CSV table of C-alpha atoms in Angstrom, one decimal:
chain,number,residue,atom,x,y,z
A,46,MET,CA,11.5,-3.4,15.6
A,47,LYS,CA,8.9,-0.7,16.3
A,48,ILE,CA,6.0,-0.4,14.0
A,49,GLY,CA,3.9,2.8,14.0
A,50,LEU,CA,0.1,2.7,13.5
A,51,ASP,CA,-2.1,5.8,13.1
A,52,ILE,CA,-5.1,5.0,15.2
A,53,MET,CA,-7.1,8.1,14.2
A,54,GLY,CA,-7.2,7.4,10.4
A,55,GLY,CA,-10.1,5.7,8.7
A,56,ASP,CA,-13.9,5.8,8.6
A,57,TYR,CA,-14.2,3.6,11.7
A,58,ALA,CA,-11.3,5.0,13.7
A,59,PRO,CA,-10.2,4.9,16.4
A,60,LYS,CA,-12.1,1.7,17.4
A,61,ALA,CA,-11.3,-0.3,14.3
A,62,ALA,CA,-7.6,0.7,14.4
A,63,VAL,CA,-7.2,-0.1,18.1
A,64,LEU,CA,-9.0,-3.5,17.7
A,65,GLY,CA,-6.7,-4.2,14.7
A,66,ALA,CA,-3.7,-3.4,16.8
A,67,ILE,CA,-4.8,-6.0,19.3
A,68,GLU,CA,-5.0,-8.6,16.5
A,69,ALA,CA,-1.6,-7.6,15.2
A,70,TYR,CA,-0.1,-7.8,18.7
A,71,ARG,CA,-1.3,-11.4,19.0
A,72,VAL,CA,0.7,-12.5,15.9
A,73,LEU,CA,3.8,-10.3,16.2
A,74,PRO,CA,6.8,-12.2,17.4
A,75,ALA,CA,9.1,-11.2,20.3
A,76,GLY,CA,11.2,-8.2,19.5
A,77,GLN,CA,8.5,-6.5,17.3
A,78,SER,CA,6.2,-4.0,19.0
A,79,LEU,CA,3.5,-1.5,18.1
A,80,VAL,CA,3.5,2.2,18.7
A,81,LEU,CA,0.0,3.6,18.6
A,82,VAL,CA,-0.1,7.2,17.4
A,83,GLY,CA,-3.3,9.2,18.3
A,84,ASP,CA,-5.5,10.0,21.2
A,85,LYS,CA,-4.0,7.9,24.0
A,86,ASP,CA,-7.0,8.3,26.4
A,87,VAL,CA,-9.5,7.1,23.8
A,88,ALA,CA,-7.2,4.2,22.9
A,89,VAL,CA,-6.7,3.1,26.5
A,90,SER,CA,-10.5,3.2,27.0
A,91,ILE,CA,-11.1,1.0,24.0
A,92,LEU,CA,-8.4,-1.4,25.1
A,93,GLN,CA,-9.9,-1.6,28.7
A,94,GLU,CA,-13.4,-2.2,27.3
A,95,ASN,CA,-11.9,-5.2,25.4
A,96,GLU,CA,-10.0,-6.4,28.5
A,97,PHE,CA,-6.6,-5.9,26.9
A,98,ASN,CA,-3.6,-4.5,28.8
A,99,PRO,CA,-2.6,-1.1,27.4
A,100,ASP,CA,1.0,-1.8,28.6
A,101,HIS,CA,1.4,-4.1,25.6
A,102,PHE,CA,1.7,-0.9,23.4
A,103,GLU,CA,3.7,2.3,23.3
A,104,PHE,CA,1.7,5.4,22.8
A,105,VAL,CA,2.4,8.8,21.2
A,106,HIS,CA,-0.4,11.1,22.1
A,107,THR,CA,-1.7,13.6,19.5
A,108,THR,CA,-4.3,16.3,19.7
A,109,GLU,CA,-5.3,16.8,16.0
A,110,VAL,CA,-6.9,14.6,13.4
A,111,ILE,CA,-6.7,15.0,9.6
A,112,GLY,CA,-10.1,14.2,8.2
A,113,MET,CA,-10.7,12.0,5.2
A,114,GLY,CA,-11.9,14.9,3.1
A,115,GLU,CA,-9.4,17.5,4.0
A,116,HIS,CA,-6.9,19.1,1.6
A,117,PRO,CA,-3.7,17.0,2.0
A,118,THR,CA,-1.1,19.7,1.8
A,119,LYS,CA,-3.0,22.2,3.9
A,120,ALA,CA,-3.8,19.5,6.5
A,121,ILE,CA,-0.2,18.4,6.9
A,122,ALA,CA,1.1,22.0,7.2
A,123,GLN,CA,-1.7,23.2,9.5
A,124,LYS,CA,-2.0,20.2,11.8
A,125,PRO,CA,1.6,19.3,13.0
A,126,ASP,CA,0.2,17.4,16.0
A,127,SER,CA,-2.0,15.2,13.9
A,128,SER,CA,-1.5,11.4,14.0
A,129,ILE,CA,-0.2,11.3,10.4
A,130,ALA,CA,2.2,14.2,10.8
A,131,ARG,CA,3.5,12.8,14.2
A,132,GLY,CA,3.8,9.3,12.7
A,133,TYR,CA,6.0,10.5,9.9
A,134,ASN,CA,8.2,12.5,12.3
A,135,LEU,CA,8.7,9.3,14.3
A,136,LEU,CA,9.6,7.5,11.1
A,137,LYS,CA,12.0,10.2,10.0
A,138,THR,CA,13.9,10.2,13.3
A,139,GLY,CA,14.1,6.4,13.3
A,140,GLU,CA,11.9,6.0,16.4
A,141,ILE,CA,9.8,3.6,14.4
A,142,GLN,CA,10.9,1.5,11.5
A,143,ALA,CA,7.6,1.3,9.6
A,144,PHE,CA,4.3,3.3,9.5
A,145,SER,CA,0.8,2.6,8.4
A,146,SER,CA,-2.5,4.4,8.3
A,147,ALA,CA,-6.1,4.0,7.0
A,148,GLY,CA,-6.5,7.7,6.9
A,149,ASN,CA,-6.4,10.4,4.3
A,150,THR,CA,-4.5,8.9,1.3
A,151,GLY,CA,-3.5,12.3,0.0
A,152,ALA,CA,-2.1,13.4,3.4
A,153,MET,CA,-0.2,10.1,3.6
A,154,LEU,CA,1.4,10.8,0.2
A,155,VAL,CA,2.2,14.5,1.0
A,156,GLY,CA,3.5,13.5,4.4
A,157,ALA,CA,5.8,11.0,2.8
A,158,MET,CA,7.2,13.6,0.4
A,159,PHE,CA,7.7,16.3,3.1
A,160,SER,CA,9.2,14.1,5.8
A,161,VAL,CA,11.0,10.8,4.8
A,162,LYS,CA,11.1,12.1,1.2
A,163,THR,CA,11.5,10.4,-2.1
A,164,ILE,CA,14.5,8.1,-2.7
A,165,PRO,CA,17.1,10.0,-4.9
A,166,GLY,CA,16.6,9.1,-8.5
A,167,VAL,CA,12.9,8.2,-8.2
A,168,ILE,CA,10.8,10.7,-10.1
A,169,ARG,CA,7.5,10.0,-8.2
A,170,PRO,CA,6.5,7.4,-5.6
A,171,ALA,CA,3.8,4.9,-6.6
A,172,LEU,CA,0.9,3.2,-4.9
A,173,THR,CA,0.5,-0.6,-5.3
A,174,ALA,CA,-2.4,-3.0,-5.2
A,175,ILE,CA,-2.5,-6.8,-5.0
A,176,VAL,CA,-4.5,-8.7,-7.6
A,177,PRO,CA,-5.3,-12.4,-7.2
A,178,LYS,CA,-4.4,-14.9,-9.9
A,179,LEU,CA,-6.9,-17.5,-11.1
A,180,LYS,CA,-4.4,-20.4,-10.6
A,181,GLY,CA,-3.2,-19.1,-7.3
A,182,GLY,CA,-0.6,-16.6,-6.2
A,183,LEU,CA,-0.9,-12.9,-6.8
A,184,GLY,CA,0.1,-10.0,-9.0
A,185,ILE,CA,1.1,-6.4,-8.3
A,186,LEU,CA,-0.6,-3.4,-10.0
A,187,LEU,CA,1.0,0.0,-9.9
A,188,ASP,CA,0.4,2.9,-9.9
A,189,VAL,CA,-3.2,2.8,-8.5
A,190,GLY,CA,-3.7,6.5,-7.6
A,191,ALA,CA,-0.7,8.4,-6.6
A,192,ASN,CA,-0.1,9.8,-10.1
A,193,ALA,CA,-3.1,10.4,-12.2
A,194,ASP,CA,-1.0,11.8,-15.0
A,195,CYS,CA,2.4,10.1,-15.8
A,196,LYS,CA,5.3,10.5,-18.2
A,197,PRO,CA,6.9,7.6,-20.0
A,198,ASP,CA,10.0,7.5,-17.7
A,199,MET,CA,7.8,7.3,-14.7
A,200,LEU,CA,6.2,4.1,-16.0
A,201,LEU,CA,9.8,2.8,-16.7
A,202,GLN,CA,10.6,3.3,-13.0
A,203,PHE,CA,7.3,1.8,-11.8
A,204,GLY,CA,8.3,-1.4,-13.5
A,205,LEU,CA,11.5,-1.5,-11.4
A,206,LEU,CA,9.8,-0.5,-8.2
A,207,GLY,CA,7.1,-3.2,-8.7
A,208,SER,CA,9.7,-5.8,-9.6
A,209,LEU,CA,11.8,-5.2,-6.5
A,210,PHE,CA,8.7,-5.2,-4.3
A,211,ALA,CA,7.4,-8.5,-5.8
A,212,GLU,CA,10.8,-10.1,-5.3
A,213,ALA,CA,11.7,-8.8,-1.8
A,214,VAL,CA,8.3,-8.9,-0.1
A,215,TYR,CA,6.4,-11.7,-1.9
A,216,GLY,CA,9.3,-13.9,-2.9
A,217,ILE,CA,8.5,-13.9,-6.7
A,218,ALA,CA,11.7,-14.8,-8.5
A,219,THR,CA,12.5,-12.8,-11.6
A,220,PRO,CA,9.1,-11.1,-11.7
A,221,LYS,CA,7.5,-10.7,-15.2
A,222,VAL,CA,6.8,-7.0,-15.7
A,223,ALA,CA,4.1,-5.9,-18.2
A,224,LEU,CA,2.6,-2.7,-19.5
A,225,MET,CA,-1.2,-2.4,-19.3
A,226,ASN,CA,-2.4,-1.6,-22.8
A,227,ILE,CA,-5.3,-1.9,-25.2
A,228,GLY,CA,-3.5,-4.6,-27.2
A,229,GLU,CA,-0.5,-6.9,-27.0
A,230,GLU,CA,1.2,-5.5,-30.1
A,231,GLU,CA,4.1,-3.1,-29.6
A,232,GLU,CA,2.5,-0.4,-31.8
A,233,LYS,CA,-0.8,-0.3,-29.8
A,234,GLY,CA,-1.8,2.2,-27.2
A,235,ASN,CA,-2.0,5.9,-26.5
A,236,ILE,CA,0.9,8.4,-26.5
A,237,LEU,CA,2.0,7.4,-23.0
A,238,SER,CA,2.1,3.7,-23.6
A,239,LEU,CA,3.7,4.0,-27.0
A,240,ALA,CA,6.5,6.1,-25.5
A,241,ALA,CA,6.9,3.9,-22.4
A,242,TYR,CA,7.1,0.6,-24.3
A,243,PRO,CA,10.6,1.1,-25.9
A,244,LEU,CA,12.0,2.4,-22.6
A,245,MET,CA,10.8,-0.6,-20.7
A,246,LYS,CA,11.9,-3.0,-23.4
A,247,ALA,CA,15.4,-1.6,-23.3
A,248,SER,CA,15.7,-1.8,-19.5
A,249,SER,CA,18.1,-4.4,-18.2
A,250,GLN,CA,17.0,-3.9,-14.6
A,251,TYR,CA,13.9,-6.1,-14.8
A,252,ASN,CA,12.2,-8.8,-16.9
A,253,PHE,CA,9.9,-6.9,-19.2
A,254,VAL,CA,7.5,-9.2,-21.1
A,255,GLY,CA,5.6,-6.6,-23.2
A,256,ASN,CA,2.0,-5.4,-23.3
A,257,VAL,CA,-0.9,-7.1,-21.7
A,258,GLU,CA,-4.6,-6.4,-21.8
A,259,GLY,CA,-7.2,-6.1,-19.0
A,260,ARG,CA,-8.2,-9.7,-19.5
A,261,ASP,CA,-4.7,-10.8,-18.6
A,262,LEU,CA,-4.7,-9.2,-15.2
A,263,PHE,CA,-5.7,-12.3,-13.3
A,264,GLY,CA,-3.7,-14.8,-15.3
A,265,ASP,CA,0.0,-15.8,-15.5
A,266,ALA,CA,1.1,-13.4,-18.3
A,267,ALA,CA,2.9,-11.2,-15.8
A,268,ASP,CA,3.5,-10.6,-12.1
A,269,VAL,CA,3.8,-6.9,-12.2
A,270,PHE,CA,1.4,-4.7,-14.1
A,271,VAL,CA,2.4,-1.1,-14.9
A,272,CYS,CA,0.0,1.7,-15.7
A,273,ASP,CA,-0.7,5.4,-14.8
A,274,GLY,CA,-2.5,6.1,-11.6
A,275,PHE,CA,-5.7,7.1,-13.2
A,276,THR,CA,-6.1,3.8,-15.1
A,277,GLY,CA,-4.8,1.8,-12.1
A,278,ASN,CA,-7.3,3.3,-9.7
A,279,ILE,CA,-10.2,2.5,-12.0
A,280,ILE,CA,-9.0,-1.1,-12.3
A,281,VAL,CA,-8.5,-1.7,-8.6
A,282,LYS,CA,-11.9,-0.2,-7.7
A,283,LEU,CA,-13.6,-2.4,-10.3
A,284,ALA,CA,-11.7,-5.4,-8.9
A,285,GLU,CA,-12.8,-4.6,-5.4
A,286,SER,CA,-16.4,-4.7,-6.5
A,287,TYR,CA,-16.2,-8.3,-7.5
A,288,TYR,CA,-16.0,-9.5,-3.9
A,289,VAL,CA,-18.9,-7.3,-2.9
A,290,ILE,CA,-21.0,-8.5,-5.8
A,291,THR,CA,-20.5,-12.1,-5.1
A,292,ARG,CA,-21.5,-11.5,-1.5
A,293,LYS,CA,-24.6,-9.7,-2.5
A,294,LYS,CA,-25.5,-12.5,-4.9
A,295,GLY,CA,-25.1,-15.0,-2.1
A,296,PHE,CA,-22.4,-17.3,-3.5
A,297,ASN,CA,-19.1,-18.2,-2.1
A,298,ASP,CA,-16.1,-18.7,-4.4
A,299,GLU,CA,-12.5,-19.2,-3.4
A,300,PHE,CA,-11.1,-17.0,-6.2
A,301,PHE,CA,-13.5,-14.1,-5.7
A,302,ASN,CA,-13.0,-14.3,-2.0
A,303,ARG,CA,-9.4,-13.3,-2.7
A,304,PHE,CA,-10.6,-9.9,-3.9
A,305,ASN,CA,-11.5,-9.0,-0.3
A,306,TYR,CA,-9.2,-6.0,0.5
A,307,GLU,CA,-9.0,-7.1,4.1
A,308,GLN,CA,-6.5,-9.9,3.2
A,309,TYR,CA,-3.9,-7.5,1.8
A,310,GLY,CA,-4.0,-4.7,4.4
A,311,GLY,CA,-3.4,-1.8,2.1
A,312,SER,CA,-1.3,-0.1,-0.6
A,313,THR,CA,2.4,0.3,-0.2
A,314,ILE,CA,4.0,3.6,-1.1
A,315,LEU,CA,7.1,2.6,-3.2
A,316,GLY,CA,10.0,5.0,-3.8
A,317,ILE,CA,10.2,6.7,-0.5
A,318,ASN,CA,12.9,6.4,2.2
A,319,ALA,CA,10.9,4.2,4.7
A,320,PRO,CA,8.3,1.5,4.7
A,321,VAL,CA,4.8,3.0,4.6
A,322,VAL,CA,1.4,1.4,3.9
A,323,VAL,CA,-1.9,3.2,3.3
A,324,GLY,CA,-5.0,1.3,4.2
A,325,HIS,CA,-8.6,1.5,2.8
A,326,GLY,CA,-10.7,4.1,4.5
A,327,ILE,CA,-13.3,1.5,5.4
A,328,SER,CA,-10.6,-0.8,7.0
A,329,SER,CA,-11.9,-3.3,9.5
A,330,PRO,CA,-9.8,-4.6,12.4
A,331,GLU,CA,-8.7,-7.5,10.2
A,332,ALA,CA,-7.5,-5.1,7.5
A,333,ILE,CA,-5.7,-3.0,10.0
A,334,LYS,CA,-3.9,-6.1,11.3
A,335,ASN,CA,-2.8,-7.0,7.8
A,336,MET,CA,-1.8,-3.4,7.1
A,337,VAL,CA,0.5,-3.5,10.1
A,338,LEU,CA,2.0,-6.9,9.1
A,339,LEU,CA,2.6,-5.7,5.5
A,340,SER,CA,4.5,-2.6,6.8
A,341,ARG,CA,6.5,-5.0,9.0
A,342,ASN,CA,7.3,-7.3,6.1
A,343,MET,CA,8.5,-4.3,4.1
A,344,ALA,CA,10.9,-3.4,6.9
A,345,GLU,CA,12.1,-7.0,7.3
A,346,SER,CA,12.8,-7.4,3.6
A,347,ASN,CA,15.1,-4.4,3.5
A,348,LEU,CA,13.1,-3.3,0.5
A,349,VAL,CA,13.9,0.4,0.8
A,350,GLU,CA,17.7,-0.2,0.7
A,351,LYS,CA,17.3,-2.5,-2.3
A,352,ILE,CA,15.4,0.3,-4.1
A,353,LYS,CA,18.1,2.8,-3.1
A,354,GLN,CA,20.8,0.5,-4.6
A,355,ALA,CA,18.8,0.1,-7.8
A,356,PHE,CA,18.5,3.9,-8.3
A,357,VAL,CA,22.2,4.7,-7.6
């Protein structure tokens, strides 16, 4: 298996990405290798500075970089030799089996739509985030930013995407899927949640358990939490702040330590024809390593094929 990594994406690229690649190499088993996509000369220099043999990696040299603040669609179209565009081309042609980047999230989403494309039947891909549970284990929240505005049938599909992801990648048997809302009662919510609820309740493709509130996010009420991308992004950014606040306050707590984004690597893009992970822009080498491993786990789990079968 060949795993592609964009080494030019992220606030601390390429150094953080290359150092993360070294850490990933050290834990990848035989038969799994990394393809570094970006400026080869700079990457080799960083590797040599850290006394690491460049021959442990394959390289795809690129001459362009998509900045974190660039317009996604324009950047993908106008920079065909960028690390993101080239990485997606490798994924599309099967030269790599998974791809990850801590670069421009919008460009990663647009690149996915233009190259590997959405799985037939999926209305819109979704971004996921991991949330720790108080008693151990984890939950999955989606969408967390790919779709700020959603229609009811999109939330219906997010439930299925999240359920398949939870089961295939994290081994959660018969995941409990819930709809994020302002109350547990079926008649509660805005127009979107009121319309989505009966669709999700009628679905036989996953284990829908009804509405949950924000206070249920870190408990055992559900394993998969469904919401629109606007709501999800606010939730995940708030959750990320918990770890930062505990550090600033000077106390160490096992539960709040699990809010550290580095442990989870990044957000998967569910609903496209290949395993792709988008990392946090401030990703450290540890986060890069875990981003690579998550994309590998997606490929190993055969998640994309399972989603295709579910949407036939």
